[in-house]
Amino acid sequence: MKLLCALLVFVASTSAVKNYGGYQVLRVVPQDMEQLQRLHDLYSLLEDTVDFWKEPTRLNQPVDIMVGPNLVKDVKIELSRRCLDFSIFVEDVQTNINNERCTDCVNTKAGFDYTIYHTSKQISQWVTDMAIDHGIVTEINIGKSDEGRDIKAVKISSGGSKRVIYIQGGIHAREWISPATMMYMANEMVTKYGVDSTVTAMVDNCVYDWYIVPSLNVDGYDYTWTNDRMWRKNRQPNTGSSCIGTDLNRNYPYKWGGSGTSDNPCSDIFHGEAPLSGIETSVVHEWLQQFSGNIALFIDFHNYSQLWLYPWGYTNKKNIEQPHKDLQHDLAIRATDALRKPYGTEYFVGMSGPDMYPAAGASEDYGYVTLGVSYSYIVELRDEGNYGFLIPEDWIEPSGIETFEALKVLGTDTLPIGPPIPEA
Ligand SMILES: [Zn+2]
């Protein structure tokens, strides 16, 4: 019945879904500073016209540009004109979308299938069912999205009142592996609690209560199922513009409106009309106030690129004081060492802005400064090169397994508070 429902939803929605036939993703890997500069120039020129899956960051880091069929020839010419070698990273985006989900798979597993992608409705129901099925889980209704959907969390706790570990997924709608990995990890925690000694310690050593929001941008996520698989922002209308949506991960208050953001509502990195003007960021922020000063760890999960990053995010300057940098770096190294063990997956660990690219008003700085969390991370999950946002379903389980290994390291650490955190 469950599978039939899923198929009906899929069939009913396909007619309205944007088709990415003929869209290609071109990849350029800057080999020297001059090429990197030329890519930055190209980014400024084309940012509002084409979709940079990955914008220019640093040497040897791929830049991925999705281009529609009507522009593909011109962009290739433009790249050649600028002496930038490119490869075709995705030959046809629609083919990858079609291959992402295993449409002819038969669900042979009892209960919720953690190895497939789920609709926003199914994720919401999953939170409810987790609380019914497991004594250590509580369903948390954080509030409503712009379109009136519930933003939910699972709370995993063995009772009492402890320091909080807060984890969120799905702030960018099209990054489907993020909610899927959140649910996979939550399920690992609750099913291995009382069985596996490390997992039991994560919940039971009277240290942490876990709050996991699988899908924060619930409207945007829904839209990626019904209309446009490549949608990134939320679905909030903008004053004076026909373009929809705020990039919620540019809408946090710390250094809002700075580098790596846009004031153009049509941009994919539109920072919103004001700090926390995004309904979802605002609702979750209000809800988080009850834990003020008591959050030990904050992680915001995205994809793709395999990065484990800490503040600062707002600047690319390397010399700005960040008192927890060494503590955060050391913990992230230990977490990614554990992550590597099951499948050899390599993550880059570093400071978000200086090591990658600046993004002001983003989650890692928000967690660190606004919420005062000593360990605040933004993580880019799989992959590095093959699928980008369109991770095939059979990678959900490996992603869940390896990321949970990292979470075990974090969740059994004492997470010392460390020096004072800079003020906003
Ligand atoms: Zn993202």
Coordinates of C-alpha atoms and ligand atoms in Angstrom, one line a residue:
M1 CA 0.0 0.0 0.0
K2 CA 2.8 2.3 1.0
L3 CA 4.6 1.8 -2.3
L4 CA 1.4 2.2 -4.3
C5 CA 0.8 5.5 -2.6
A6 CA 4.3 6.6 -3.4
L7 CA 3.9 5.7 -7.0
L8 CA 0.5 7.5 -7.3
V9 CA 2.1 10.6 -5.8
F10 CA 4.9 10.3 -8.3
V11 CA 2.6 9.8 -11.3
A12 CA 0.2 12.5 -10.3
S13 CA 3.0 15.0 -9.9
T14 CA 5.1 14.3 -12.9
S15 CA 3.0 16.3 -15.3
A16 CA 3.8 19.6 -13.5
V17 CA 7.5 18.8 -12.9
K18 CA 10.1 20.9 -14.7
N19 CA 12.0 18.8 -17.2
Y20 CA 15.8 19.0 -17.2
G21 CA 16.2 17.3 -20.6
G22 CA 19.2 18.9 -22.4
Y23 CA 20.5 20.5 -19.3
Q24 CA 24.2 19.9 -18.7
V25 CA 26.6 20.5 -15.8
L26 CA 30.0 21.7 -16.9
R27 CA 32.9 21.3 -14.6
V28 CA 36.0 23.5 -14.5
V29 CA 38.8 22.8 -12.0
P30 CA 41.0 25.9 -11.5
Q31 CA 44.7 25.0 -11.7
D32 CA 46.2 28.4 -10.8
M33 CA 45.2 31.7 -9.3
E34 CA 44.7 33.3 -12.7
Q35 CA 42.2 30.6 -13.7
L36 CA 40.5 31.0 -10.4
Q37 CA 40.2 34.7 -10.9
R38 CA 38.7 34.2 -14.4
L39 CA 36.2 31.8 -12.9
H40 CA 35.2 34.4 -10.3
D41 CA 34.7 36.9 -13.1
L42 CA 32.6 34.5 -15.0
Y43 CA 30.6 33.8 -11.8
S44 CA 29.8 37.5 -11.4
L45 CA 28.7 37.7 -15.0
L46 CA 26.5 34.6 -15.1
E47 CA 25.4 34.1 -11.5
D48 CA 21.8 35.2 -12.2
T49 CA 21.5 33.4 -15.6
V50 CA 22.8 29.9 -14.9
D51 CA 22.8 27.7 -11.8
F52 CA 26.2 27.3 -10.2
W53 CA 25.9 24.0 -8.4
K54 CA 29.3 24.8 -7.0
E55 CA 30.7 28.3 -7.2
P56 CA 34.4 29.1 -7.5
T57 CA 36.2 28.5 -4.2
R58 CA 39.9 27.6 -4.2
L59 CA 42.5 26.0 -6.3
N60 CA 41.7 22.4 -7.5
Q61 CA 38.1 22.7 -6.1
P62 CA 35.7 22.0 -9.0
V63 CA 33.3 24.6 -10.2
D64 CA 30.1 23.0 -11.5
I65 CA 27.8 25.0 -13.8
M66 CA 24.4 23.8 -14.8
V67 CA 23.3 25.2 -18.1
G68 CA 20.0 24.9 -20.0
P69 CA 19.9 23.7 -23.6
N70 CA 19.5 27.2 -25.0
L71 CA 22.6 28.5 -23.3
V72 CA 24.9 25.5 -23.3
K73 CA 26.7 26.4 -26.6
D74 CA 27.2 30.0 -25.5
V75 CA 28.6 29.1 -22.1
K76 CA 31.0 26.6 -23.6
I77 CA 32.2 29.2 -26.0
E78 CA 32.6 31.7 -23.2
L79 CA 34.7 29.2 -21.2
S80 CA 36.9 28.5 -24.2
R81 CA 37.3 32.2 -24.8
R82 CA 38.5 32.6 -21.3
C83 CA 40.9 29.7 -21.7
L84 CA 39.1 27.6 -19.1
D85 CA 39.2 23.9 -19.8
F86 CA 35.9 22.2 -18.9
S87 CA 34.6 18.7 -18.8
I88 CA 31.0 17.6 -19.0
F89 CA 30.2 16.6 -15.5
V90 CA 26.5 15.7 -16.1
E91 CA 25.7 14.9 -19.8
D92 CA 21.9 15.2 -19.2
V93 CA 20.5 16.3 -15.9
Q94 CA 17.1 14.8 -16.5
T95 CA 18.7 11.3 -17.1
N96 CA 20.3 11.6 -13.6
I97 CA 17.0 12.7 -12.1
N98 CA 15.3 9.7 -13.7
N99 CA 18.1 7.4 -12.4
E100 CA 18.1 8.9 -8.9
R101 CA 15.1 7.0 -7.7
C102 CA 14.6 3.3 -8.1
T103 CA 11.1 3.5 -9.5
D104 CA 10.7 -0.3 -10.2
C105 CA 12.0 -1.3 -6.8
V106 CA 9.7 -3.4 -4.7
N107 CA 9.6 -2.5 -1.0
T108 CA 10.3 -5.7 0.7
K109 CA 11.2 -4.2 4.1
A110 CA 8.8 -4.0 6.9
G111 CA 8.0 -0.5 8.1
F112 CA 9.8 2.6 6.9
D113 CA 12.3 2.1 4.1
Y114 CA 15.4 4.0 5.0
T115 CA 17.0 3.3 1.6
I116 CA 14.7 5.4 -0.5
Y117 CA 13.8 9.1 -0.7
H118 CA 10.5 10.2 0.9
T119 CA 8.0 13.0 0.3
S120 CA 7.6 15.8 2.9
K121 CA 4.3 14.2 4.0
Q122 CA 6.1 10.9 4.6
I123 CA 8.9 12.6 6.5
S124 CA 6.3 14.3 8.7
Q125 CA 4.6 11.0 9.4
W126 CA 7.9 9.4 10.1
V127 CA 8.5 11.8 13.0
T128 CA 5.1 10.9 14.4
D129 CA 5.7 7.2 14.0
M130 CA 9.1 7.3 15.6
A131 CA 7.6 8.8 18.7
I132 CA 4.9 6.1 18.7
D133 CA 7.3 3.2 18.2
H134 CA 10.2 4.3 20.5
G135 CA 10.0 5.2 24.1
I136 CA 13.0 7.5 23.9
V137 CA 11.6 9.6 21.1
T138 CA 9.3 12.6 21.4
E139 CA 7.7 14.3 18.4
I140 CA 8.3 18.0 18.5
N141 CA 6.2 20.4 16.5
I142 CA 8.5 23.4 16.1
G143 CA 6.0 25.5 14.1
K144 CA 4.6 26.1 10.7
S145 CA 6.4 26.9 7.4
D146 CA 5.3 29.7 5.1
E147 CA 2.9 27.4 3.3
G148 CA 1.6 26.0 6.6
R149 CA 3.4 22.7 6.8
D150 CA 4.7 21.5 10.2
I151 CA 8.4 21.9 10.8
K152 CA 9.2 18.9 13.0
A153 CA 12.0 17.5 15.1
V154 CA 12.5 14.2 16.8
K155 CA 13.8 14.5 20.3
I156 CA 15.8 11.5 21.5
S157 CA 16.3 11.5 25.2
S158 CA 16.5 9.0 28.1
G159 CA 14.9 11.6 30.4
G160 CA 15.9 14.4 32.6
S161 CA 17.2 17.7 31.3
K162 CA 20.6 17.7 29.7
R163 CA 22.8 19.7 27.4
V164 CA 21.4 19.8 23.9
I165 CA 22.8 18.5 20.6
Y166 CA 20.9 20.1 17.7
I167 CA 21.1 18.8 14.2
Q168 CA 19.2 20.1 11.1
G169 CA 18.9 18.8 7.6
G170 CA 17.3 20.0 4.4
I171 CA 17.7 23.7 4.7
H172 CA 18.4 23.6 0.9
A173 CA 15.5 21.9 -0.7
R174 CA 17.3 20.0 -3.5
E175 CA 19.8 18.4 -1.2
W176 CA 17.8 15.2 -0.7
I177 CA 20.6 13.1 0.8
S178 CA 20.5 15.4 3.8
P179 CA 17.0 14.6 5.2
A180 CA 17.5 11.0 4.2
T181 CA 20.8 10.8 6.1
M182 CA 19.2 12.6 9.2
M183 CA 16.4 10.0 9.3
Y184 CA 18.9 7.1 8.8
M185 CA 21.0 8.3 11.7
A186 CA 18.0 9.0 14.0
N187 CA 16.9 5.4 13.4
E188 CA 20.3 4.1 14.1
M189 CA 20.3 5.9 17.4
V190 CA 17.0 4.6 18.6
T191 CA 17.3 1.0 17.3
K192 CA 20.8 0.5 18.6
Y193 CA 20.1 2.2 21.9
G194 CA 20.4 -0.5 24.6
V195 CA 22.1 -2.8 22.1
D196 CA 25.3 -1.0 21.1
S197 CA 27.3 0.4 24.0
T198 CA 28.6 3.5 22.1
V199 CA 25.1 4.4 20.9
T200 CA 23.7 3.7 24.3
A201 CA 26.3 6.1 25.8
M202 CA 25.2 8.8 23.3
V203 CA 21.7 8.8 24.7
D204 CA 22.1 7.5 28.2
N205 CA 25.2 8.9 29.9
C206 CA 23.1 11.8 31.3
V207 CA 24.9 14.3 29.1
Y208 CA 22.9 15.1 25.9
D209 CA 19.4 15.4 24.6
W210 CA 19.3 15.1 20.8
Y211 CA 17.0 17.2 18.6
I212 CA 17.1 16.3 14.9
V213 CA 15.1 18.3 12.3
P214 CA 15.2 16.1 9.2
S215 CA 13.7 18.7 6.8
L216 CA 13.8 22.3 7.9
N217 CA 12.9 23.8 4.5
V218 CA 9.8 21.7 4.2
D219 CA 8.0 23.8 1.6
G220 CA 11.0 23.9 -0.7
Y221 CA 11.5 20.2 -0.3
D222 CA 7.9 19.5 -1.2
Y223 CA 8.4 21.7 -4.3
T224 CA 11.4 19.7 -5.4
W225 CA 9.0 16.7 -5.6
T226 CA 6.1 18.4 -7.3
N227 CA 7.6 21.1 -9.5
D228 CA 11.3 21.6 -9.8
R229 CA 13.9 19.0 -8.6
M230 CA 16.6 21.7 -8.6
W231 CA 14.8 24.2 -6.3
R232 CA 17.0 25.5 -3.4
K233 CA 15.3 28.3 -1.5
N234 CA 12.1 28.3 0.6
R235 CA 8.8 29.2 -1.1
Q236 CA 8.1 32.5 0.5
P237 CA 6.9 35.3 -1.9
N238 CA 9.0 38.5 -2.0
T239 CA 7.8 42.1 -1.9
G240 CA 8.0 43.8 -5.2
S241 CA 9.2 40.8 -7.1
S242 CA 7.6 37.9 -8.9
C243 CA 10.6 35.7 -7.9
I244 CA 9.9 33.4 -5.1
G245 CA 12.0 32.3 -2.1
T246 CA 14.7 33.2 0.3
D247 CA 18.0 31.3 0.6
L248 CA 17.4 30.3 4.3
N249 CA 21.1 29.7 4.7
R250 CA 21.9 33.3 4.0
N251 CA 19.1 34.6 6.2
Y252 CA 20.6 34.1 9.7
P253 CA 21.3 37.3 11.6
Y254 CA 25.0 37.1 12.1
K255 CA 26.7 39.4 9.5
W256 CA 23.5 39.2 7.4
G257 CA 23.8 40.7 4.0
G258 CA 27.5 40.4 3.7
S259 CA 29.8 38.5 1.2
G260 CA 28.4 35.6 -0.8
T261 CA 24.8 36.7 -0.6
S262 CA 22.5 38.6 -3.0
D263 CA 19.9 41.3 -2.5
N264 CA 18.2 40.2 -5.7
P265 CA 15.1 38.1 -4.9
C266 CA 15.6 36.2 -8.2
S267 CA 19.0 34.9 -7.1
D268 CA 19.5 31.5 -5.6
I269 CA 21.5 33.1 -2.8
F270 CA 18.9 35.8 -2.0
H271 CA 19.4 36.7 1.7
G272 CA 15.8 37.6 2.3
E273 CA 14.3 41.0 3.2
A274 CA 15.8 41.2 6.7
P275 CA 17.6 38.9 9.1
L276 CA 15.4 36.0 10.0
S277 CA 12.7 37.2 7.5
G278 CA 12.5 33.6 6.3
I279 CA 9.5 32.0 8.1
E280 CA 11.3 28.8 8.7
T281 CA 14.6 30.3 10.0
S282 CA 12.6 32.6 12.2
V283 CA 10.3 29.8 13.6
V284 CA 13.2 27.5 14.4
H285 CA 15.2 30.4 15.9
E286 CA 12.4 31.3 18.3
W287 CA 12.0 27.7 19.3
L288 CA 15.8 27.3 19.9
Q289 CA 15.7 30.2 22.4
Q290 CA 14.5 27.8 25.2
F291 CA 17.9 26.1 25.0
S292 CA 19.9 29.4 25.2
G293 CA 23.4 28.8 26.5
N294 CA 22.8 25.1 26.8
I295 CA 23.5 23.8 23.3
A296 CA 26.7 21.8 23.1
L297 CA 26.8 21.0 19.4
F298 CA 25.1 22.5 16.3
I299 CA 25.3 20.8 12.9
D300 CA 23.6 21.9 9.7
F301 CA 23.8 19.1 7.0
H302 CA 23.9 19.9 3.3
N303 CA 25.3 18.3 0.2
Y304 CA 27.5 18.0 -1.9
S305 CA 31.4 18.1 -1.7
Q306 CA 32.3 16.1 1.4
L307 CA 33.3 19.0 3.7
W308 CA 33.2 19.4 7.4
L309 CA 33.5 23.1 8.1
Y310 CA 33.5 25.5 11.1
P311 CA 33.2 29.3 11.5
W312 CA 34.0 31.8 10.2
G313 CA 31.7 31.6 7.2
Y314 CA 31.1 35.2 6.6
T315 CA 34.6 36.2 5.5
N316 CA 37.4 34.7 3.5
K317 CA 40.0 36.6 5.6
K318 CA 42.3 34.1 7.3
N319 CA 43.5 36.2 10.2
I320 CA 40.2 37.0 12.0
E321 CA 40.2 35.7 15.6
Q322 CA 38.0 32.6 16.1
P323 CA 38.7 31.4 19.6
H324 CA 37.3 27.8 19.2
K325 CA 39.0 27.1 15.8
D326 CA 41.5 24.6 17.2
L327 CA 38.9 22.7 19.4
Q328 CA 36.5 22.6 16.5
H329 CA 39.1 21.5 14.0
D330 CA 40.4 18.7 16.3
L331 CA 37.0 17.4 16.9
A332 CA 36.1 17.5 13.2
I333 CA 39.3 15.6 12.3
R334 CA 38.4 12.9 14.8
A335 CA 34.8 12.7 13.5
T336 CA 35.9 12.5 9.8
D337 CA 38.5 9.9 10.7
A338 CA 35.7 7.7 12.0
L339 CA 33.6 8.6 9.0
R340 CA 36.3 7.4 6.6
K341 CA 36.4 3.9 8.1
P342 CA 33.4 2.1 6.6
Y343 CA 33.9 3.1 2.9
G344 CA 37.1 5.2 2.8
T345 CA 35.1 8.4 2.1
E346 CA 37.4 11.5 2.4
Y347 CA 36.2 14.8 3.9
F348 CA 38.0 18.1 3.9
V349 CA 38.0 19.8 7.3
G350 CA 38.5 23.5 7.5
M351 CA 37.2 27.0 8.1
S352 CA 34.2 27.7 6.0
G353 CA 34.9 31.2 4.6
P354 CA 38.7 31.2 4.2
D355 CA 39.1 27.6 3.1
M356 CA 36.0 27.5 0.8
Y357 CA 34.0 30.6 0.1
P358 CA 32.4 33.3 2.2
A359 CA 28.7 33.1 2.9
A360 CA 27.4 35.7 5.3
G361 CA 24.2 35.0 7.4
A362 CA 24.8 31.3 7.2
S363 CA 24.1 28.6 9.7
E364 CA 27.6 27.8 11.1
D365 CA 28.2 31.4 12.3
Y366 CA 24.6 31.6 13.6
G367 CA 25.2 28.5 15.7
Y368 CA 28.5 29.8 17.0
V369 CA 27.7 33.4 17.7
T370 CA 24.0 33.9 17.9
L371 CA 23.3 30.6 19.7
G372 CA 26.6 30.6 21.5
V373 CA 27.5 27.0 20.6
S374 CA 31.2 26.1 21.0
Y375 CA 31.0 23.4 18.3
S376 CA 29.1 24.7 15.3
Y377 CA 29.5 23.0 12.0
I378 CA 28.2 23.0 8.4
V379 CA 28.7 19.7 6.7
E380 CA 28.5 19.0 3.0
L381 CA 27.6 15.3 2.6
R382 CA 28.4 13.1 -0.5
D383 CA 29.5 13.2 -3.1
E384 CA 32.6 14.8 -4.7
G385 CA 32.2 14.1 -8.3
N386 CA 29.5 11.9 -9.8
Y387 CA 26.0 12.9 -8.9
G388 CA 26.0 16.2 -7.1
F389 CA 22.5 16.9 -5.7
L390 CA 21.2 13.8 -7.5
I391 CA 22.7 11.1 -5.2
P392 CA 21.1 7.7 -6.2
E393 CA 19.1 6.0 -3.6
D394 CA 21.5 3.2 -3.1
W395 CA 23.9 5.7 -1.6
I396 CA 21.5 6.7 1.2
E397 CA 22.5 3.8 3.4
P398 CA 26.3 4.2 3.0
S399 CA 25.9 7.9 3.7
G400 CA 23.9 7.2 6.8
I401 CA 26.3 4.5 8.0
E402 CA 29.5 6.6 7.6
T403 CA 28.0 9.9 8.9
F404 CA 26.6 8.1 11.9
E405 CA 30.2 7.0 12.7
A406 CA 31.2 10.7 12.9
L407 CA 28.1 11.4 15.0
K408 CA 29.2 8.7 17.5
V409 CA 32.5 10.5 18.0
L410 CA 30.8 13.8 18.6
G411 CA 28.0 12.4 20.8
T412 CA 30.4 10.7 23.2
D413 CA 32.8 13.6 23.5
T414 CA 32.6 15.8 26.6
L415 CA 32.5 18.9 24.2
P416 CA 34.3 21.3 26.6
I417 CA 32.9 24.8 26.4
G418 CA 36.3 26.5 25.8
P419 CA 37.1 30.2 25.7
P420 CA 34.4 32.9 25.5
I421 CA 32.6 33.1 22.1
P422 CA 32.7 36.5 20.3
E423 CA 29.6 38.6 20.7
A424 CA 27.3 39.4 17.8
Ligands
ZN1 ZN 23.2 23.5 0.8

